[in-house]
mmCIF file of C-alpha atoms and ligand atoms in Angstrom:
data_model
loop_
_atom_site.group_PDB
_atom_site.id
_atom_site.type_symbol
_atom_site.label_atom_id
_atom_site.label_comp_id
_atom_site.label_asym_id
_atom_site.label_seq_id
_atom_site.Cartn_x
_atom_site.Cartn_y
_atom_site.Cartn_z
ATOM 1 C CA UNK A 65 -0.246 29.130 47.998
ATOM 2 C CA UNK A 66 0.153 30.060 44.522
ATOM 3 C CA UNK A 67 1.332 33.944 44.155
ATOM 4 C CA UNK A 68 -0.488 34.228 41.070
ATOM 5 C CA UNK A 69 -3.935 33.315 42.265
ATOM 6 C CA UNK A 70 -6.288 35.791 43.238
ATOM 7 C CA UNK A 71 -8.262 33.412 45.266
ATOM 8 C CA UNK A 72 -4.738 32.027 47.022
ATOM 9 C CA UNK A 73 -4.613 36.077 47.723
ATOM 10 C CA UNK A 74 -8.179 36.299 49.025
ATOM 11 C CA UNK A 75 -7.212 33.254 51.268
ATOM 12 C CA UNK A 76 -4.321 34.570 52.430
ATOM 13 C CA UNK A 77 -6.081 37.671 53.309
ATOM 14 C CA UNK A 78 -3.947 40.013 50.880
ATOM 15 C CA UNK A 79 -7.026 40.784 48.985
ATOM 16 C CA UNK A 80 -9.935 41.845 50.442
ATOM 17 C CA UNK A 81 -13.589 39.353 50.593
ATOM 18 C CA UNK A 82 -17.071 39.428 51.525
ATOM 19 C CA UNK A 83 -16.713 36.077 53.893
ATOM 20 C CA UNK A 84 -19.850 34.247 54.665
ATOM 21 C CA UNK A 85 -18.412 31.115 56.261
ATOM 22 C CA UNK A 86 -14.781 29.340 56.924
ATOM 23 C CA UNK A 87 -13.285 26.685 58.799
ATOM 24 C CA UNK A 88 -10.133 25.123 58.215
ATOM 25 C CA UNK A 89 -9.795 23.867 55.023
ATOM 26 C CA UNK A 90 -12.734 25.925 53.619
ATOM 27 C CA UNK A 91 -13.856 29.429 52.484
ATOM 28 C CA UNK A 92 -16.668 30.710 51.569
ATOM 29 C CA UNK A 93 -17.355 34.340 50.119
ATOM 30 C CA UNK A 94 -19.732 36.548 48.401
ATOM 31 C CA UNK A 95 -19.194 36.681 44.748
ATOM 32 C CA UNK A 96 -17.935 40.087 43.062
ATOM 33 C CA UNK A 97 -19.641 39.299 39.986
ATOM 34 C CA UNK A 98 -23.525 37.837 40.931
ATOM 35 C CA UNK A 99 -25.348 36.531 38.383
ATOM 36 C CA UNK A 100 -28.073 36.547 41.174
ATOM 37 C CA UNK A 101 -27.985 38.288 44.073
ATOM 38 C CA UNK A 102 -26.338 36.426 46.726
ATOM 39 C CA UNK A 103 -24.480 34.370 44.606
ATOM 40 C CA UNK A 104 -21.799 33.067 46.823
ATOM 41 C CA UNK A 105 -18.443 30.819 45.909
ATOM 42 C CA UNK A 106 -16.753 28.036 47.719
ATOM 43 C CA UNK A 107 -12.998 27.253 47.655
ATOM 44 C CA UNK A 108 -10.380 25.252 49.388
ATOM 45 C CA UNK A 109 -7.859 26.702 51.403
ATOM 46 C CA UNK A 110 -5.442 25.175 49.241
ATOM 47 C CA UNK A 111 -4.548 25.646 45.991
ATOM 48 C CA UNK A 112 -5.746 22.881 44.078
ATOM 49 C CA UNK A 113 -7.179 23.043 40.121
ATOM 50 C CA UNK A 114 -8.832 21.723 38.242
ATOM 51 C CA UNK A 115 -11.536 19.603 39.601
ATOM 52 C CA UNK A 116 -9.973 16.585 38.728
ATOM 53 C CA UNK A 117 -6.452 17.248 40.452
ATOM 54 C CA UNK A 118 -8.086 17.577 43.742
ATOM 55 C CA UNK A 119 -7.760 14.807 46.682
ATOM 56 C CA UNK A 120 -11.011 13.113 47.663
ATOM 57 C CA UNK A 121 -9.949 14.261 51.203
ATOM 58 C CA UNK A 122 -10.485 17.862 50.097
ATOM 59 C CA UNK A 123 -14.082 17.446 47.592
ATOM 60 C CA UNK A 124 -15.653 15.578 50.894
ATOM 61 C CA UNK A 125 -14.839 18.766 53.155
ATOM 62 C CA UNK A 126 -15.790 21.074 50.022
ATOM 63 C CA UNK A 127 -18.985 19.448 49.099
ATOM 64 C CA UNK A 128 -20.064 19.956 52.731
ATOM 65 C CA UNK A 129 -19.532 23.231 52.794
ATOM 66 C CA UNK A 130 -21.549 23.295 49.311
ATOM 67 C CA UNK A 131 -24.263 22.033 51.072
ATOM 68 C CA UNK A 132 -23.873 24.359 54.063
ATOM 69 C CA UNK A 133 -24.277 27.546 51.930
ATOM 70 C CA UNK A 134 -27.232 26.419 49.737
ATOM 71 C CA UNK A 135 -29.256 25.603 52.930
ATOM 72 C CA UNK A 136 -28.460 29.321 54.457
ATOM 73 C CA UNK A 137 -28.917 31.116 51.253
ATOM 74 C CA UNK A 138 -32.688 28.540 50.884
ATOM 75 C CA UNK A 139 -33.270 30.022 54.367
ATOM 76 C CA UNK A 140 -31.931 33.669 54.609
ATOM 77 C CA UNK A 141 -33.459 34.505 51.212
ATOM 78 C CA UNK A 142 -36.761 31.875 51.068
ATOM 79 C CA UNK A 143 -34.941 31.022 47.465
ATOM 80 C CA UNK A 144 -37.112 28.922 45.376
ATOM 81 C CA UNK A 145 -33.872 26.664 44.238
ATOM 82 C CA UNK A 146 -30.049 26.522 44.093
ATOM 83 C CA UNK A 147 -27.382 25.782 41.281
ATOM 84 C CA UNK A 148 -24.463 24.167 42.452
ATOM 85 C CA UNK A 149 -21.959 25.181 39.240
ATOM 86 C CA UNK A 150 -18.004 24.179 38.714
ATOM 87 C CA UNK A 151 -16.026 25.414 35.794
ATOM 88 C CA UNK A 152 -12.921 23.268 34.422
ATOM 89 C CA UNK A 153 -10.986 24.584 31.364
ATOM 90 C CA UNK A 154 -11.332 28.046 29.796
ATOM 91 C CA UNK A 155 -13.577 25.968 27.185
ATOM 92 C CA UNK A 156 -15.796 25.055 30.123
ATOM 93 C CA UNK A 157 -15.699 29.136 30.864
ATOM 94 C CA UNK A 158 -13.543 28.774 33.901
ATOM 95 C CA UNK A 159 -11.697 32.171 34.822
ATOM 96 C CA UNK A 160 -9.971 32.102 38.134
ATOM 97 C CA UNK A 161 -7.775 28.514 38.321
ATOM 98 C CA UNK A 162 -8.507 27.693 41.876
ATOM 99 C CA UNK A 163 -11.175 25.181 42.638
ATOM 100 C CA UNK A 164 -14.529 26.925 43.534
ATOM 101 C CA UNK A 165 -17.956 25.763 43.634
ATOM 102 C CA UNK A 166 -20.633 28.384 42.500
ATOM 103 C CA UNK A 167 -23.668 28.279 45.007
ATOM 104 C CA UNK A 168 -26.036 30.346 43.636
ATOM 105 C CA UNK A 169 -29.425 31.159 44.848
ATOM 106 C CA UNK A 170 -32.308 30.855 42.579
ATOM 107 C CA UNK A 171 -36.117 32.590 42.365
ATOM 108 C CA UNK A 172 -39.162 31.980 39.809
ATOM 109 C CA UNK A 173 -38.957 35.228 38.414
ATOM 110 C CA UNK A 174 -35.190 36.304 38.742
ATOM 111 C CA UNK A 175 -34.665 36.917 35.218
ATOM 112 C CA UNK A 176 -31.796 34.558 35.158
ATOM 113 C CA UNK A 177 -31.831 31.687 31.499
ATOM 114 C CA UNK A 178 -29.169 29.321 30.513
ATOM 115 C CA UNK A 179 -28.086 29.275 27.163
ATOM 116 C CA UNK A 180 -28.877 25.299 27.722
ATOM 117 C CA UNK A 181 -29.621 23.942 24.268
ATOM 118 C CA UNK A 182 -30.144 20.044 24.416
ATOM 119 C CA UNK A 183 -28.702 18.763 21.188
ATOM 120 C CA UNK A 184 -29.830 15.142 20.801
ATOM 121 C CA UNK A 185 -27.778 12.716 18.535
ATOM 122 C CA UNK A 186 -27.817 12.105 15.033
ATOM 123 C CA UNK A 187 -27.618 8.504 15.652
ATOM 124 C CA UNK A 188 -28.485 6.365 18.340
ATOM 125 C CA UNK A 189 -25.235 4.172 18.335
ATOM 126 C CA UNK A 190 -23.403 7.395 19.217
ATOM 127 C CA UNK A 191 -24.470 8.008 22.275
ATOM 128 C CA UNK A 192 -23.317 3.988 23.406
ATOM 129 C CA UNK A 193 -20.102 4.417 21.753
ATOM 130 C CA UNK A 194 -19.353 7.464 23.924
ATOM 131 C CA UNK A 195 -20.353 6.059 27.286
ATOM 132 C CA UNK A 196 -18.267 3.112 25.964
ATOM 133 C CA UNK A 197 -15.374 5.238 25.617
ATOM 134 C CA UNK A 198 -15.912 7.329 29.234
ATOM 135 C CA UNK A 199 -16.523 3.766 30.775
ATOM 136 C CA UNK A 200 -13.049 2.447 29.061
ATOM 137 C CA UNK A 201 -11.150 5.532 30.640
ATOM 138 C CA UNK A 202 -12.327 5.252 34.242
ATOM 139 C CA UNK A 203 -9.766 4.820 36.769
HETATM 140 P P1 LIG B 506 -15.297 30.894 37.006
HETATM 141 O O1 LIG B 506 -15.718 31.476 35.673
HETATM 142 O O2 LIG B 506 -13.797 30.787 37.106
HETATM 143 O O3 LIG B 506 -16.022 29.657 37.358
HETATM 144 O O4 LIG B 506 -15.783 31.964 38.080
HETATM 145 C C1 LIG B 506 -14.948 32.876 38.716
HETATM 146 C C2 LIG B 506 -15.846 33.781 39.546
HETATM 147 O O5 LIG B 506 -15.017 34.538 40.403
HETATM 148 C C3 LIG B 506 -16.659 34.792 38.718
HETATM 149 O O6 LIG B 506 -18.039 34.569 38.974
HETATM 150 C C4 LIG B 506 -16.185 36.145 39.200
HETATM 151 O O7 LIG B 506 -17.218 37.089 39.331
HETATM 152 C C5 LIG B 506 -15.560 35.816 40.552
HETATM 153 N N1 LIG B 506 -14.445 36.661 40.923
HETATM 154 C C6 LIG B 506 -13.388 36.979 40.137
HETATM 155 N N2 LIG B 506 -12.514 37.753 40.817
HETATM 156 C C7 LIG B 506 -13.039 37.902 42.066
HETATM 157 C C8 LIG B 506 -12.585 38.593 43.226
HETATM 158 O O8 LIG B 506 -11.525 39.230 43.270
HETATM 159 N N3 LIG B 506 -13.401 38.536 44.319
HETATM 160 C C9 LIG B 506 -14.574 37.837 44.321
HETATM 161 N N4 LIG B 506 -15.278 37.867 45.446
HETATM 162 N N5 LIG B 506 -15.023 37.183 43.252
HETATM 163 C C10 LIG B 506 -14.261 37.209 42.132
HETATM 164 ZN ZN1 LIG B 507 -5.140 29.533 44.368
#
């Protein structure tokens, strides 16, 4: 547990959550904060950030859970879709530093827009050069 971590707290049951599901690696809760109603988060037990720190041992049991919400939350609220979000980085508009998994419940008309502006390249080499770099630093 990390003592500064408001979801280690929530875990630990020294703050107080809305729990929808857990087992024993995972919790899942309702979200304080919904940018649609019903808007639910999943996190390890463990304290583990960002994304890319975590142990494949802990994404497979996460991911699962993931899936688990987003098929109650189709169900309970006949939701027309689901994002699935993660946040890395305060420049990625992470807040809380504890791996979570946004599951969020989706409708036609829910009033909900992403300020998702596709910006294509100037050039079409730089697009190549850029997977060439991401495929040089795989591991
Ligand atoms: P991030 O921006 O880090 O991906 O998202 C953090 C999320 O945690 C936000 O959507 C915010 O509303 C939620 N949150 C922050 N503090 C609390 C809390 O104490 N309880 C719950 N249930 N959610 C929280
Ligand atoms: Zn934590």
């Amino acid at each position: 547990m990390n003592t500064d971590c408001i979801f280690c707290k929530i875990v630990a049951g020294q703050l107080p959550c809305c729990k929808v599901y857990e087992d024993t690696d995972t919790l899942a809760f309702m979200d304080i904060g919904p940018i649609v109603p019903g808007h639910t988060l999943v996190i390890p037990r463990m304290h583990v950030d960002p994304l890319m720190a975590a142990p494949p041992e802990v994404l497979q049991k996460l991911i699962v859970v993931v899936q688990k919400i987003a098929r109650a939350q189709l169900k309970a609220f006949k939701a027309d879709g689901i994002n699935v979000i993660q946040s890395n980085g305060r420049a990625a508009g992470q807040l809380v530093p504890h791996l979570h998994f946004h599951v969020i419940p989706r409708f036609a008309a829910d009033g909900h827009h992403w300020n998702w502006i596709p910006r294509p390249y100037a050039k079409s080499e730089e697009m190549g050069a850029l997977a060439e770099k991401i495929r040089g630093a795989l591991e």
